[in-house]
Coordinates of C-alpha atoms and ligand atoms in Angstrom, one line a residue:
M172 CA 0.0 0.0 0.0
A173 CA 2.9 2.3 0.6
T174 CA 3.2 2.8 -3.1
A175 CA 0.0 4.8 -3.2
F176 CA 1.7 7.5 -1.2
A177 CA 4.4 9.8 -2.5
P178 CA 7.9 8.8 -1.2
R179 CA 8.7 10.7 1.9
I180 CA 11.4 10.0 4.5
F181 CA 11.1 10.7 8.2
S182 CA 13.6 9.9 10.8
G183 CA 14.6 11.2 14.2
I184 CA 17.3 11.1 16.9
Q185 CA 16.9 11.6 20.6
P186 CA 18.8 14.5 22.0
S187 CA 19.4 12.4 25.2
G188 CA 23.1 13.0 25.2
G189 CA 26.0 13.8 22.9
L190 CA 25.7 11.9 19.6
T191 CA 28.0 9.0 18.8
L192 CA 29.7 7.4 15.9
G193 CA 26.9 4.9 15.9
N194 CA 24.3 7.7 15.4
Y195 CA 26.5 9.1 12.7
L196 CA 27.1 5.9 10.7
G197 CA 23.7 4.3 11.4
A198 CA 21.6 7.5 10.9
L199 CA 23.1 10.9 10.2
K200 CA 25.4 9.9 7.3
R201 CA 22.5 8.1 5.7
F202 CA 20.1 10.9 6.3
A203 CA 22.3 13.2 4.3
E204 CA 22.6 10.6 1.5
K205 CA 18.8 10.2 1.3
Q206 CA 18.4 14.0 1.0
D207 CA 21.1 14.0 -1.8
E208 CA 19.1 11.4 -3.7
G209 CA 16.4 14.0 -4.0
I210 CA 13.7 12.3 -1.9
E211 CA 11.6 14.6 0.4
T212 CA 13.3 14.3 3.8
I213 CA 12.0 15.3 7.3
Y214 CA 14.4 15.0 10.2
C215 CA 13.4 15.5 13.8
L216 CA 15.2 15.9 17.1
V217 CA 12.8 13.9 19.3
D218 CA 12.9 15.8 22.5
L219 CA 9.6 14.3 23.7
H220 CA 11.2 10.9 23.4
A221 CA 14.3 12.1 25.3
I222 CA 12.3 13.0 28.4
T223 CA 11.1 9.4 28.8
V224 CA 14.2 9.2 30.9
W225 CA 15.3 12.0 33.2
Q226 CA 17.0 15.0 31.4
E227 CA 18.4 18.0 33.2
P228 CA 16.6 20.9 31.5
E229 CA 19.6 22.9 30.6
A230 CA 21.4 19.9 29.3
L231 CA 18.4 18.9 27.2
R232 CA 18.4 22.4 25.6
H233 CA 22.1 22.2 24.9
Q234 CA 22.0 18.6 23.6
T235 CA 19.1 19.5 21.2
R236 CA 21.1 22.4 19.7
E237 CA 24.2 20.3 19.5
A238 CA 22.3 17.5 17.8
A239 CA 20.9 20.0 15.3
A240 CA 24.5 21.1 14.7
A241 CA 25.5 17.5 14.2
F242 CA 22.8 16.9 11.6
M243 CA 23.9 20.0 9.6
A244 CA 27.7 19.2 10.0
S245 CA 26.9 15.7 8.6
G246 CA 25.4 17.2 5.5
V247 CA 21.7 17.6 6.3
D248 CA 20.9 21.0 4.7
P249 CA 17.9 22.7 6.3
A250 CA 17.1 24.4 3.0
R251 CA 16.6 20.9 1.4
S252 CA 15.5 18.8 4.4
I253 CA 13.0 19.8 7.1
L254 CA 15.0 19.9 10.4
F255 CA 13.1 20.6 13.6
N256 CA 12.6 19.5 17.2
Q257 CA 9.6 17.4 17.9
S258 CA 8.0 19.4 20.8
Q259 CA 7.6 22.5 18.5
V260 CA 5.0 20.6 16.5
A261 CA 2.0 19.7 18.7
G262 CA 0.6 17.2 16.3
H263 CA 3.2 14.5 17.5
A264 CA 1.7 14.3 21.0
Q265 CA -1.9 14.6 19.7
L266 CA -1.6 11.8 17.2
A267 CA 0.3 9.7 19.7
W268 CA -2.7 9.9 22.1
I269 CA -5.0 8.6 19.3
F270 CA -2.4 5.8 18.6
N271 CA -2.3 4.9 22.3
C272 CA -6.0 4.0 21.9
V273 CA -5.2 2.0 18.8
A274 CA -2.1 0.0 20.0
R275 CA -2.8 -2.9 22.2
L276 CA -1.0 -3.6 25.6
G277 CA 0.1 -7.0 24.3
W278 CA 2.0 -5.3 21.4
M279 CA 3.7 -2.9 23.8
N280 CA 4.7 -5.8 26.1
R281 CA 6.7 -7.4 23.3
M282 CA 8.9 -4.3 22.7
T283 CA 12.5 -5.3 23.4
Q284 CA 13.8 -1.7 23.8
F285 CA 11.7 -1.2 27.0
K286 CA 12.9 -4.4 28.3
D287 CA 16.5 -3.5 27.5
K288 CA 16.3 -0.1 29.0
T289 CA 14.7 -1.4 32.3
A290 CA 16.9 -4.6 32.5
G291 CA 18.5 -4.8 35.9
K292 CA 16.4 -1.9 37.2
N293 CA 13.0 -1.6 38.8
A294 CA 10.6 -1.6 35.7
E295 CA 7.8 -0.4 38.0
N296 CA 9.7 2.8 38.4
A297 CA 10.2 3.5 34.7
S298 CA 8.1 6.3 33.2
L299 CA 4.8 5.6 31.5
G300 CA 6.3 7.6 28.6
L301 CA 9.1 5.1 28.2
Y302 CA 6.6 2.3 27.9
A303 CA 4.5 4.2 25.4
Y304 CA 7.6 5.4 23.4
P305 CA 6.8 3.2 20.3
S306 CA 3.3 4.7 20.0
L307 CA 4.8 8.2 19.9
M308 CA 7.3 7.0 17.4
A309 CA 4.5 5.7 15.2
A310 CA 2.9 9.1 15.4
D311 CA 6.2 10.9 14.5
I312 CA 6.3 8.9 11.3
L313 CA 2.6 8.7 10.3
L314 CA 1.9 12.4 11.1
Y315 CA 3.7 13.0 7.8
H316 CA 2.5 9.9 5.9
A317 CA 6.2 8.9 5.7
T318 CA 6.7 5.9 3.5
H319 CA 10.3 5.2 4.5
V320 CA 12.3 5.5 7.7
P321 CA 16.2 5.1 7.6
V322 CA 17.1 3.6 10.9
G323 CA 19.6 1.3 12.6
E324 CA 18.9 -2.4 13.2
D325 CA 17.8 -1.6 16.8
Q326 CA 14.7 0.3 15.6
K327 CA 13.3 -2.4 13.3
Q328 CA 10.8 -3.7 15.8
H329 CA 9.4 -0.2 16.3
I330 CA 8.8 0.3 12.6
E331 CA 7.0 -3.0 12.5
L332 CA 4.8 -1.7 15.3
T333 CA 4.2 1.5 13.4
R334 CA 2.9 -0.7 10.5
D335 CA 0.7 -2.6 12.9
I336 CA -0.8 0.6 14.3
A337 CA -1.4 2.0 10.7
A338 CA -3.0 -1.3 9.6
K339 CA -5.3 -1.5 12.7
F340 CA -6.3 2.2 12.3
N341 CA -7.1 1.7 8.6
H342 CA -9.0 -1.5 9.3
D343 CA -11.0 -0.3 12.4
Y344 CA -12.1 2.9 10.6
G345 CA -12.5 1.3 7.2
V346 CA -10.1 3.7 5.5
E347 CA -6.8 3.6 3.5
F348 CA -5.4 6.6 5.3
F349 CA -2.0 5.7 6.8
P350 CA 0.8 4.1 4.7
L351 CA 2.5 0.9 5.8
T352 CA 5.9 2.4 6.3
E353 CA 9.1 0.6 5.4
P354 CA 12.3 0.6 7.3
L355 CA 15.5 1.4 5.4
I356 CA 18.2 -0.6 7.1
E357 CA 21.3 -0.5 4.8
G358 CA 25.1 -0.4 4.9
A359 CA 27.9 -1.9 6.9
A360 CA 27.0 0.0 10.1
T361 CA 23.4 -0.7 10.8
R362 CA 24.6 -1.7 14.3
V363 CA 27.8 -0.2 15.5
M364 CA 28.8 -1.9 18.7
S365 CA 30.4 -0.7 21.9
L366 CA 34.3 -0.4 21.8
R367 CA 34.3 -2.2 25.3
D368 CA 31.9 -5.0 24.5
G369 CA 31.3 -6.2 21.0
T370 CA 27.9 -7.7 21.9
K371 CA 26.4 -4.3 23.1
K372 CA 25.3 -1.5 20.9
M373 CA 27.3 1.7 21.0
S374 CA 25.1 4.1 22.9
K375 CA 25.1 7.7 24.0
S376 CA 23.8 6.7 27.4
D377 CA 26.4 4.0 28.1
P378 CA 28.0 4.9 31.4
S379 CA 31.4 4.2 30.0
D380 CA 32.7 7.1 27.8
A381 CA 35.4 4.7 26.4
S382 CA 32.6 2.5 24.9
R383 CA 31.8 5.1 22.3
I384 CA 33.3 7.8 20.0
N385 CA 31.4 11.0 20.5
L386 CA 31.0 13.5 17.7
T387 CA 32.6 16.1 19.9
D388 CA 35.7 14.0 20.6
D389 CA 39.0 15.5 19.3
A390 CA 41.6 13.6 17.3
D391 CA 43.5 12.5 20.4
A392 CA 40.4 11.2 22.1
I393 CA 39.3 9.2 19.0
A394 CA 42.8 7.7 18.5
G395 CA 43.0 6.8 22.2
K396 CA 39.6 5.1 22.3
I397 CA 40.4 3.1 19.2
R398 CA 43.8 2.1 20.5
K399 CA 42.2 0.9 23.8
A400 CA 39.2 -0.8 22.1
K401 CA 38.7 -4.3 23.3
T402 CA 40.0 -6.9 20.8
D403 CA 41.3 -10.5 20.9
P404 CA 45.0 -11.6 20.4
E405 CA 44.5 -13.2 17.0
P406 CA 45.3 -11.4 13.7
L407 CA 42.4 -10.5 11.4
P408 CA 41.2 -13.4 9.3
E409 CA 41.5 -13.5 5.5
T410 CA 37.7 -13.7 5.0
L411 CA 34.6 -12.3 6.6
E412 CA 33.5 -15.7 7.7
G413 CA 36.6 -15.9 9.8
L414 CA 35.1 -13.0 12.0
A415 CA 32.4 -15.3 13.3
G416 CA 32.6 -15.5 17.1
R417 CA 34.9 -12.4 17.2
P418 CA 32.3 -9.6 17.8
E419 CA 35.0 -6.9 18.7
A420 CA 37.1 -7.6 15.6
K421 CA 34.0 -7.7 13.4
N422 CA 32.8 -4.3 14.8
L423 CA 36.1 -2.6 14.0
V424 CA 36.0 -4.1 10.5
N425 CA 32.5 -2.8 10.0
I426 CA 33.4 0.7 11.3
Y427 CA 36.3 0.8 9.0
A428 CA 34.2 -0.2 6.0
A429 CA 31.4 2.3 6.8
L430 CA 33.9 5.2 7.3
A431 CA 35.8 4.3 4.1
G432 CA 32.6 3.7 2.1
I433 CA 33.7 0.2 1.1
A434 CA 32.4 -3.3 1.6
P435 CA 33.7 -5.2 4.6
E436 CA 35.1 -7.8 2.2
A437 CA 37.4 -5.1 0.8
V438 CA 38.6 -4.4 4.3
M439 CA 39.5 -8.1 4.7
S440 CA 41.4 -8.1 1.4
E441 CA 43.5 -5.2 2.7
F442 CA 44.0 -6.2 6.3
G443 CA 43.4 -10.0 6.4
G444 CA 46.3 -11.7 8.2
K445 CA 47.5 -8.4 9.8
G446 CA 47.4 -7.8 13.6
F447 CA 45.5 -5.1 15.5
G448 CA 48.9 -3.3 15.9
T449 CA 48.6 -2.5 12.1
F450 CA 44.8 -2.3 11.8
K451 CA 44.0 -0.1 14.8
P452 CA 46.3 2.8 13.8
A453 CA 44.9 2.7 10.2
L454 CA 41.3 2.8 11.6
A455 CA 42.2 5.6 14.0
D456 CA 43.7 7.7 11.1
L457 CA 40.6 7.1 9.0
A458 CA 38.2 7.9 11.9
V459 CA 40.0 11.1 12.6
A460 CA 40.1 12.1 9.0
R461 CA 36.4 11.5 8.6
M462 CA 35.2 12.9 11.9
A463 CA 37.4 15.9 12.4
P464 CA 35.6 18.1 9.8
I465 CA 32.3 17.2 11.3
T466 CA 33.4 18.2 14.8
T467 CA 34.9 21.4 13.5
E468 CA 31.7 22.3 11.7
M469 CA 29.6 21.5 14.8
N470 CA 31.8 23.8 16.9
R471 CA 31.3 26.6 14.4
L472 CA 27.5 26.2 14.4
M473 CA 27.3 25.9 18.2
A474 CA 29.0 29.3 18.5
D475 CA 25.7 30.8 17.3
P476 CA 22.8 29.1 19.2
A477 CA 20.3 31.8 18.1
E478 CA 20.8 30.8 14.5
I479 CA 20.3 27.1 15.3
D480 CA 17.0 28.0 17.1
R481 CA 15.9 30.0 14.0
I482 CA 16.6 27.0 11.8
L483 CA 14.6 24.7 14.1
G484 CA 11.7 27.2 14.3
Q485 CA 11.6 27.5 10.5
G486 CA 11.7 23.7 10.1
A487 CA 8.9 23.3 12.7
D488 CA 6.7 25.7 10.7
R489 CA 7.3 23.6 7.5
A490 CA 6.7 20.3 9.3
D491 CA 3.5 21.7 10.9
A492 CA 2.2 22.7 7.5
I493 CA 2.4 19.1 6.4
A494 CA 1.2 17.7 9.7
Q495 CA -1.9 19.9 10.2
P496 CA -4.1 18.5 7.4
I497 CA -3.1 14.9 8.2
L498 CA -4.0 15.4 11.9
A499 CA -7.2 17.2 11.1
R500 CA -8.3 14.4 8.7
T501 CA -7.3 11.8 11.4
M502 CA -9.6 13.5 13.9
E503 CA -12.4 13.7 11.5
I504 CA -12.0 9.9 10.7
V505 CA -12.1 9.2 14.5
G506 CA -15.3 11.2 14.9
M507 CA -14.1 14.3 16.7
V508 CA -16.0 17.6 16.2
R509 CA -13.7 20.2 14.7
S510 CA -15.4 23.6 14.6
R511 CA -12.8 26.0 15.8
Q512 CA -11.2 28.4 13.3
V513 CA -7.4 27.9 13.5
Ligands
AQP128 N1 25.1 1.9 17.7 C1 24.3 2.2 16.7 N2 24.6 1.7 15.4 C2 23.8 2.1 14.4 N3 22.8 2.9 14.5 C3 22.6 3.4 15.7 N4 21.6 4.3 16.1 C4 21.8 4.5 17.4 N5 22.8 3.8 17.9 C5 23.3 3.1 16.8 C6 20.6 4.9 15.3 O1 20.5 6.3 15.5 C7 19.2 6.7 15.4 C8 18.8 7.5 16.6 O2 18.7 6.8 17.7 P1 18.2 7.5 19.0 O3 19.3 8.4 19.5 O4 16.9 8.0 18.9 O5 18.0 6.3 20.0 P2 18.8 5.0 20.3 O6 18.8 4.1 19.2 O7 18.3 4.5 21.6 O8 20.3 5.6 20.4 P3 21.3 5.5 21.6 O9 22.6 6.2 21.2 O10 21.4 4.1 22.1 O11 20.5 6.5 22.6 P4 20.2 6.3 24.1 O12 21.5 5.8 24.7 O13 19.7 7.6 24.6 O14 19.1 5.2 24.2 C9 18.4 5.5 15.1 O15 18.1 5.4 13.7 C10 19.2 4.4 15.6 O16 18.9 3.2 14.9

């Protein structure tokens, strides 16, 4: 059914901390590529999602502006893409409420992100917002009738839930109103792993700073983190298959491939049989060469927060203009009286 809708891309990132190399390779870099392919692109700093776990107010404001700078420094051009923060477009929260009444508890109970984020903690003490997170995410996407969502592997289950919500809404109300959105999970870096544990996703909220490369890290910090990244004593194998059971080595190979824009096989052809004493410095040089211009540009943009706020405001106006008629029609379908002039 998605083909009945004009192609439109939506994706978002939580300003819940400083962004990481995982966010860059799994999301930002691809967001810029999609924009450059000429598809309509809407990108959102999902601050309503961020507050599902506690955020210091001043830190949230700073992180939101810094994330906006990271988008632009990674090639997202606010003249060609819509770039805004979620809380400035009220329709996200309004549609999310309607979807809370469409989604079933059983569906929410199957969401692995909630389980992961509450693992080892008292789940009873988690916010209701964290539990309902996937329903808000469905609203983010469907508020714009987005047909495709570029995401990392970790978000696949949430996109499936978005499709379930769209299908149930369409079925319950006897309409063909919401598209069945497709995830776009492509490239060598759909899941960048922690530098300290190759079985864990690299994450901005990991308590260990050594586990991730931050987009604000300078060259020395990047090189140091790669040098100290956990590995095993064996040299790199000659083929990709030889990386099975070696998650840390595999992660570094995938990061190299994604940064170089080549296939992981090509990395094996170059470095197969070589030890980490050779591979890690090559990876560090590549990472510094790719990331330094982004960090420099972020710093330049962050020197003028008022300009970032202006860009986000303008993006929110453009997003709102697309969202309003879709939200109004949704409310009409649901049976809500809409008689106010707005
Ligand atoms: N390690 C990763 N590898 C590939 N893609 C990743 N993404 C995040 N981490 C990786 C992708 O970045 C986008 C935005 O994610 P998010 O910030 O909204 O939430 P997240 O996935 O929960 O990211 P974090 O860093 O782990 O945040 P916290 O620690 O706050 O929960 C998504 O497209 C995601 O796939």
